[in-house]
């Protein structure tokens, strides 16, 4: 019987399928169900930077209104935080750790390098196995250069590495002008893992109501291609773990990401569509494919079809691009 055991961020998990940060991972009952259905790990629903800062601000106001506390003595690290919000998140981590066997990865969604980073230590104390940082600096500020935007990623990583010894995974977008160089530099800065790539709100226009609407909250099965290209290109060139996400809806697309070199995949949309029992089907289909191909472990085939240094990716892609148009017939 093939073994689906996988290593990611230095954590051992029974399957390469991780349930991505989403509404599927926001309470203990759902987490238990995900484990029972065969998830290799779970990434909790993100705590948003704005939520943390709002609570910190409120706490600051509460404390400074007391006569014996001076603003200049205020230190976020010494403050007491309110029960709701952040405390609830930390309690979820604690409960998940006490009731699940699989790794529990906490998640923060952020846009800046701020004092909130202190919360990484709270997350570590609560027992999380790792921290995934969903970091997005929208490339929409007309005055920011690419270097200005990218600096935020390195600053956040540095600050987190100073504050905590938790394994840190950065979940990033593909909106970077020199993505491969950015990934190599994050790896040199000792990021433990990269999650490629997050999926963001995309605006569409409703021509009947003349309004701007959300294009599509859930991915489609074709959306995995961009991730596959980058996993295949970067794996083998960096040391950190790689997790593939976006558009992974079938065991075929999971196997492709593993062949390209991903350590794990993260799925959400397909579970919204088919229910969490679908994880069990996916695990069984991967196992059957491994049996047919005589692979005993994930490591037997992981990265088998990754890009190698002997191929010049730029020339290869340009040739394929030209071929595609030359051979295209209606
Ligand atoms: C309803 C929903 C809620 C999500 N919430 C979060 C979140 O809180 N934090 C985060 O990092 N990603 C969030 N995501 C993104 C997913 O974690 C995942 O990266 C993305 O949906 C791509 O995977 P998929 O194609 O399998 O859906 C959310 C996705 C969905 C569909």
XYZ file of C-alpha atoms and ligand atoms in Angstrom:
361
model
C 0.000 0.000 0.000
C 1.617 3.327 -1.042
C 2.427 5.728 1.762
C 1.117 9.300 1.447
C 3.175 10.614 4.361
C 4.558 14.026 3.540
C 6.945 16.533 5.068
C 6.179 20.228 4.896
C 7.810 23.052 6.912
C 9.589 20.318 8.869
C 6.213 18.846 9.889
C 5.159 15.292 9.186
C 1.659 14.862 7.795
C -0.324 11.813 6.657
C -1.275 13.271 3.258
C -0.007 16.054 0.974
C -3.508 17.561 0.961
C -3.795 20.595 3.237
C -7.090 22.367 3.695
C -6.375 25.997 2.804
C -7.173 28.923 5.057
C -10.877 29.672 4.525
C -14.299 29.408 6.119
C -13.715 25.639 6.080
C -11.184 25.972 8.893
C -12.742 28.491 11.243
C -14.077 26.289 14.026
C -13.183 23.133 15.903
C -16.041 20.952 14.593
C -15.035 21.628 10.987
C -11.369 20.955 11.786
C -12.168 17.586 13.364
C -14.270 16.660 10.321
C -11.415 17.629 7.984
C -9.012 15.388 9.873
C -11.514 12.510 9.838
C -11.853 12.915 6.076
C -8.097 12.583 5.570
C -6.631 16.111 5.520
C -2.855 16.105 5.947
C -2.934 19.434 7.808
C -5.162 22.483 8.209
C -4.446 26.179 7.810
C -6.789 28.111 10.057
C -8.903 30.967 8.714
C -6.730 34.076 8.715
C -6.627 36.635 11.424
C -6.509 39.948 9.573
C -3.944 42.622 10.355
C -6.709 45.218 10.601
C -8.513 43.117 13.245
C -5.345 42.881 15.317
C -4.579 46.575 15.016
C -8.144 47.554 15.893
C -8.025 45.503 19.075
C -4.610 46.869 19.947
C -5.839 50.400 19.407
C -8.872 49.804 21.598
C -6.696 48.306 24.299
C -4.385 51.286 24.031
C -7.333 53.666 24.451
C -8.668 51.677 27.426
C -5.298 51.698 29.121
C -4.371 55.314 28.492
C -7.716 56.457 29.888
C -6.563 55.092 33.244
C -4.684 57.734 35.257
C -1.762 55.531 36.220
C -0.721 54.510 32.719
C 1.231 56.956 30.588
C 1.159 56.572 26.836
C 4.957 56.655 26.626
C 5.141 53.607 28.899
C 2.709 51.703 26.829
C 4.203 48.592 25.369
C 2.126 46.318 23.210
C 3.901 43.351 24.685
C 2.693 44.167 28.190
C -0.865 44.991 27.333
C -3.866 42.851 28.128
C -5.955 42.072 25.118
C -9.670 41.759 24.967
C -11.273 38.350 25.151
C -12.920 38.381 21.768
C -11.236 38.250 18.361
C -7.612 37.503 19.033
C -8.235 35.467 22.191
C -10.858 33.412 20.371
C -8.297 32.728 17.659
C -5.687 31.642 20.187
C -8.271 29.412 21.906
C -9.077 27.775 18.570
C -5.386 26.981 18.106
C -5.197 25.496 21.608
C -8.307 23.404 21.158
C -7.265 22.243 17.700
C -3.880 21.203 19.073
C -5.461 19.240 21.878
C -7.985 17.460 19.655
C -6.213 16.898 16.326
C -3.250 14.737 15.418
C -2.458 16.551 12.160
C -0.444 19.811 12.080
C -2.347 23.009 12.789
C -1.019 25.997 10.874
C -2.164 29.444 11.995
C -2.623 32.209 9.438
C -2.326 35.964 9.399
C -3.443 38.080 6.490
C -1.415 41.255 6.358
C -0.357 44.198 4.276
C 2.421 45.804 6.299
C 5.309 45.288 8.677
C 3.808 46.497 11.947
C 3.731 45.948 15.687
C 1.090 43.267 15.156
C 3.983 40.936 14.419
C 4.258 40.482 18.168
C 1.185 38.258 17.850
C 3.289 35.614 16.209
C 4.697 34.849 19.667
C 1.154 34.545 21.073
C 0.329 32.138 18.266
C 3.466 30.171 19.059
C 2.579 30.051 22.779
C -0.911 28.821 21.881
C 0.795 25.790 20.292
C 0.433 26.290 16.535
C 2.814 24.117 14.534
C 3.608 26.844 12.012
C 2.475 30.252 10.840
C 1.336 31.015 7.315
C 1.502 34.679 6.438
C -0.824 35.704 3.695
C 0.994 38.808 2.596
C -0.241 41.055 -0.142
C 1.011 44.501 -0.926
C -1.366 45.524 -3.702
C 0.646 46.784 -6.693
C -1.797 49.662 -7.022
C -0.003 52.505 -5.253
C 1.011 54.810 -8.102
C 3.988 56.130 -6.125
C 5.524 52.825 -5.034
C 8.246 51.155 -7.058
C 8.477 47.364 -7.340
C 11.405 47.528 -4.898
C 9.306 49.525 -2.371
C 6.554 46.902 -2.487
C 8.897 43.938 -2.308
C 10.788 45.382 0.648
C 7.661 44.885 2.786
C 7.849 41.121 2.250
C 11.445 40.972 3.445
C 10.765 43.292 6.401
C 7.828 41.156 7.541
C 9.871 37.988 7.198
C 12.812 39.489 9.156
C 10.531 40.740 11.913
C 8.749 37.398 12.208
C 12.014 35.499 12.284
C 13.154 37.756 15.146
C 9.927 37.364 17.123
C 9.305 33.659 16.873
C 10.905 30.316 16.201
C 7.783 28.992 14.468
C 8.269 27.750 10.914
C 7.075 30.596 8.669
C 5.388 30.080 5.312
C 4.672 33.086 3.121
C 1.608 32.854 0.933
C 2.224 35.190 -1.946
C 0.740 36.286 -5.226
C 2.360 36.075 -8.642
C 2.181 39.867 -9.053
C 5.917 40.502 -8.852
C 7.973 41.923 -11.667
C 10.814 39.455 -11.106
C 9.104 36.606 -9.344
C 11.909 34.033 -9.571
C 14.454 36.458 -8.092
C 12.015 37.418 -5.331
C 11.462 33.740 -4.460
C 15.189 32.986 -4.425
C 15.803 35.959 -2.108
C 13.013 34.930 0.282
C 14.590 31.485 0.375
C 18.005 33.029 1.158
C 16.312 34.916 4.011
C 15.400 31.513 5.455
C 11.681 31.480 4.803
C 10.558 27.955 5.746
C 7.948 27.625 3.058
C 6.233 29.380 0.182
C 2.599 28.961 -0.757
C 2.166 29.676 -4.468
C -0.204 31.461 -5.168
C -3.048 33.094 -3.360
C -6.186 34.055 -5.214
C -7.577 37.518 -4.699
C -10.736 39.437 -5.220
C -11.113 40.260 -8.909
C -13.571 42.876 -9.972
C -16.042 42.291 -12.781
C -18.785 44.532 -14.131
C -22.481 43.749 -14.127
C -23.710 45.483 -17.293
C -27.381 45.080 -16.306
C -27.131 46.720 -12.913
C -24.237 48.974 -13.927
C -22.202 47.980 -10.907
C -18.850 46.498 -9.986
C -19.123 42.964 -8.624
C -16.809 40.197 -7.393
C -15.786 38.138 -10.444
C -15.644 34.714 -8.858
C -14.981 33.752 -5.267
C -14.168 30.143 -6.109
C -11.480 28.958 -8.501
C -12.112 26.750 -11.513
C -10.274 23.517 -12.421
C -8.248 25.321 -15.130
C -6.752 27.792 -12.671
C -3.986 25.391 -11.563
C -1.811 25.999 -14.641
C -0.046 29.151 -13.469
C 0.840 27.563 -10.129
C 2.054 24.415 -11.892
C 4.401 26.457 -14.067
C 5.982 28.237 -11.084
C 6.212 25.190 -8.843
C 7.897 23.319 -11.703
C 10.279 26.178 -12.354
C 11.287 26.966 -8.757
C 11.438 23.536 -7.129
C 14.974 22.221 -6.960
C 16.341 25.783 -7.099
C 15.418 26.684 -3.510
C 15.607 24.930 -0.154
C 12.301 25.911 1.442
C 9.120 23.850 1.297
C 6.647 24.539 -1.494
C 2.892 24.317 -1.269
C 0.797 24.688 -4.405
C -2.583 26.366 -4.274
C -5.304 27.760 -6.570
C -7.376 25.736 -8.971
C -6.439 22.307 -7.622
C -9.710 20.418 -7.996
C -8.778 16.802 -8.771
C -6.318 14.054 -7.914
C -4.790 14.586 -11.386
C -3.954 18.203 -10.620
C -2.572 17.234 -7.186
C -0.322 14.596 -8.778
C 0.847 17.138 -11.388
C 1.848 19.625 -8.669
C 3.760 16.886 -6.824
C 5.501 15.771 -10.043
C 6.451 19.417 -10.594
C 8.019 19.491 -7.118
C 5.390 20.714 -4.629
C 5.651 19.206 -1.147
C 1.964 19.766 -0.491
C -1.133 21.256 -2.066
C -3.729 23.487 -0.436
C -7.346 23.251 -1.499
C -10.497 25.208 -0.687
C -12.837 25.814 -3.670
C -13.207 22.142 -4.564
C -14.264 21.362 -0.986
C -16.829 24.158 -1.073
C -18.192 22.524 -4.231
C -18.087 18.831 -3.271
C -17.940 18.788 0.539
C -15.081 17.835 2.813
C -15.622 14.073 2.227
C -13.975 14.717 -1.141
C -10.554 14.707 0.582
C -10.942 10.968 1.182
C -11.707 10.375 -2.519
C -8.667 12.448 -3.529
C -6.385 10.485 -1.169
C -7.718 7.186 -2.528
C -7.228 8.293 -6.152
C -3.633 9.398 -5.473
C -2.971 6.065 -3.753
C -4.383 4.149 -6.745
C -2.247 6.178 -9.177
C 0.850 5.489 -7.073
C 0.050 1.774 -7.026
C -0.381 1.712 -10.823
C 2.919 3.487 -11.262
C 4.710 1.424 -8.606
C 5.545 4.408 -6.417
C 5.734 3.491 -2.738
C 6.182 6.976 -1.288
C 5.526 10.569 -2.351
C 9.289 11.133 -2.459
C 9.559 8.440 -5.164
C 8.000 10.803 -7.707
C 8.041 14.289 -6.154
C 9.809 16.724 -8.476
C 10.302 14.087 -11.184
C 9.062 16.544 -13.820
C 10.460 19.773 -12.420
C 12.354 22.187 -14.618
C 16.056 21.421 -14.704
C 18.942 23.854 -15.001
C 19.918 22.274 -18.311
C 16.823 23.801 -19.918
C 16.741 27.542 -20.480
C 13.220 28.359 -19.315
C 13.058 31.657 -21.201
C 14.011 30.036 -24.525
C 11.726 27.057 -23.856
C 8.735 29.284 -23.077
C 9.358 31.520 -26.075
C 9.594 28.518 -28.406
C 6.371 27.046 -27.007
C 4.674 30.417 -27.334
C 5.659 30.714 -31.015
C 4.682 27.076 -31.703
C 1.294 27.552 -30.082
C 0.364 30.345 -32.451
C 1.942 28.742 -35.519
C 0.031 25.466 -35.000
C -3.257 26.961 -33.910
C -6.084 26.139 -36.335
C -9.811 26.764 -36.025
C -14.397 31.493 0.958
C -12.880 31.621 0.979
C -12.265 32.207 2.083
C -10.878 32.354 2.102
N -10.267 32.923 3.186
C -8.909 33.013 3.221
C -8.229 33.530 4.361
O -8.829 33.929 5.374
N -6.881 33.581 4.325
C -6.149 33.142 3.260
O -4.916 33.185 3.298
N -6.769 32.641 2.162
C -8.108 32.569 2.127
N -8.721 32.043 1.032
C -7.889 31.586 -0.107
C -7.652 30.075 -0.002
O -6.894 29.777 1.145
C -6.900 29.542 -1.228
O -5.568 29.999 -1.226
C -7.533 29.965 -2.541
O -8.949 29.859 -2.477
C -7.027 29.117 -3.702
O -7.319 27.752 -3.513
P -8.588 27.064 -4.263
O -8.415 27.308 -5.701
O -8.500 25.616 -3.885
O -9.810 27.722 -3.705
C -10.101 31.899 0.989
C -10.756 31.282 -0.089
C -12.124 31.142 -0.115
C -12.755 30.471 -1.302
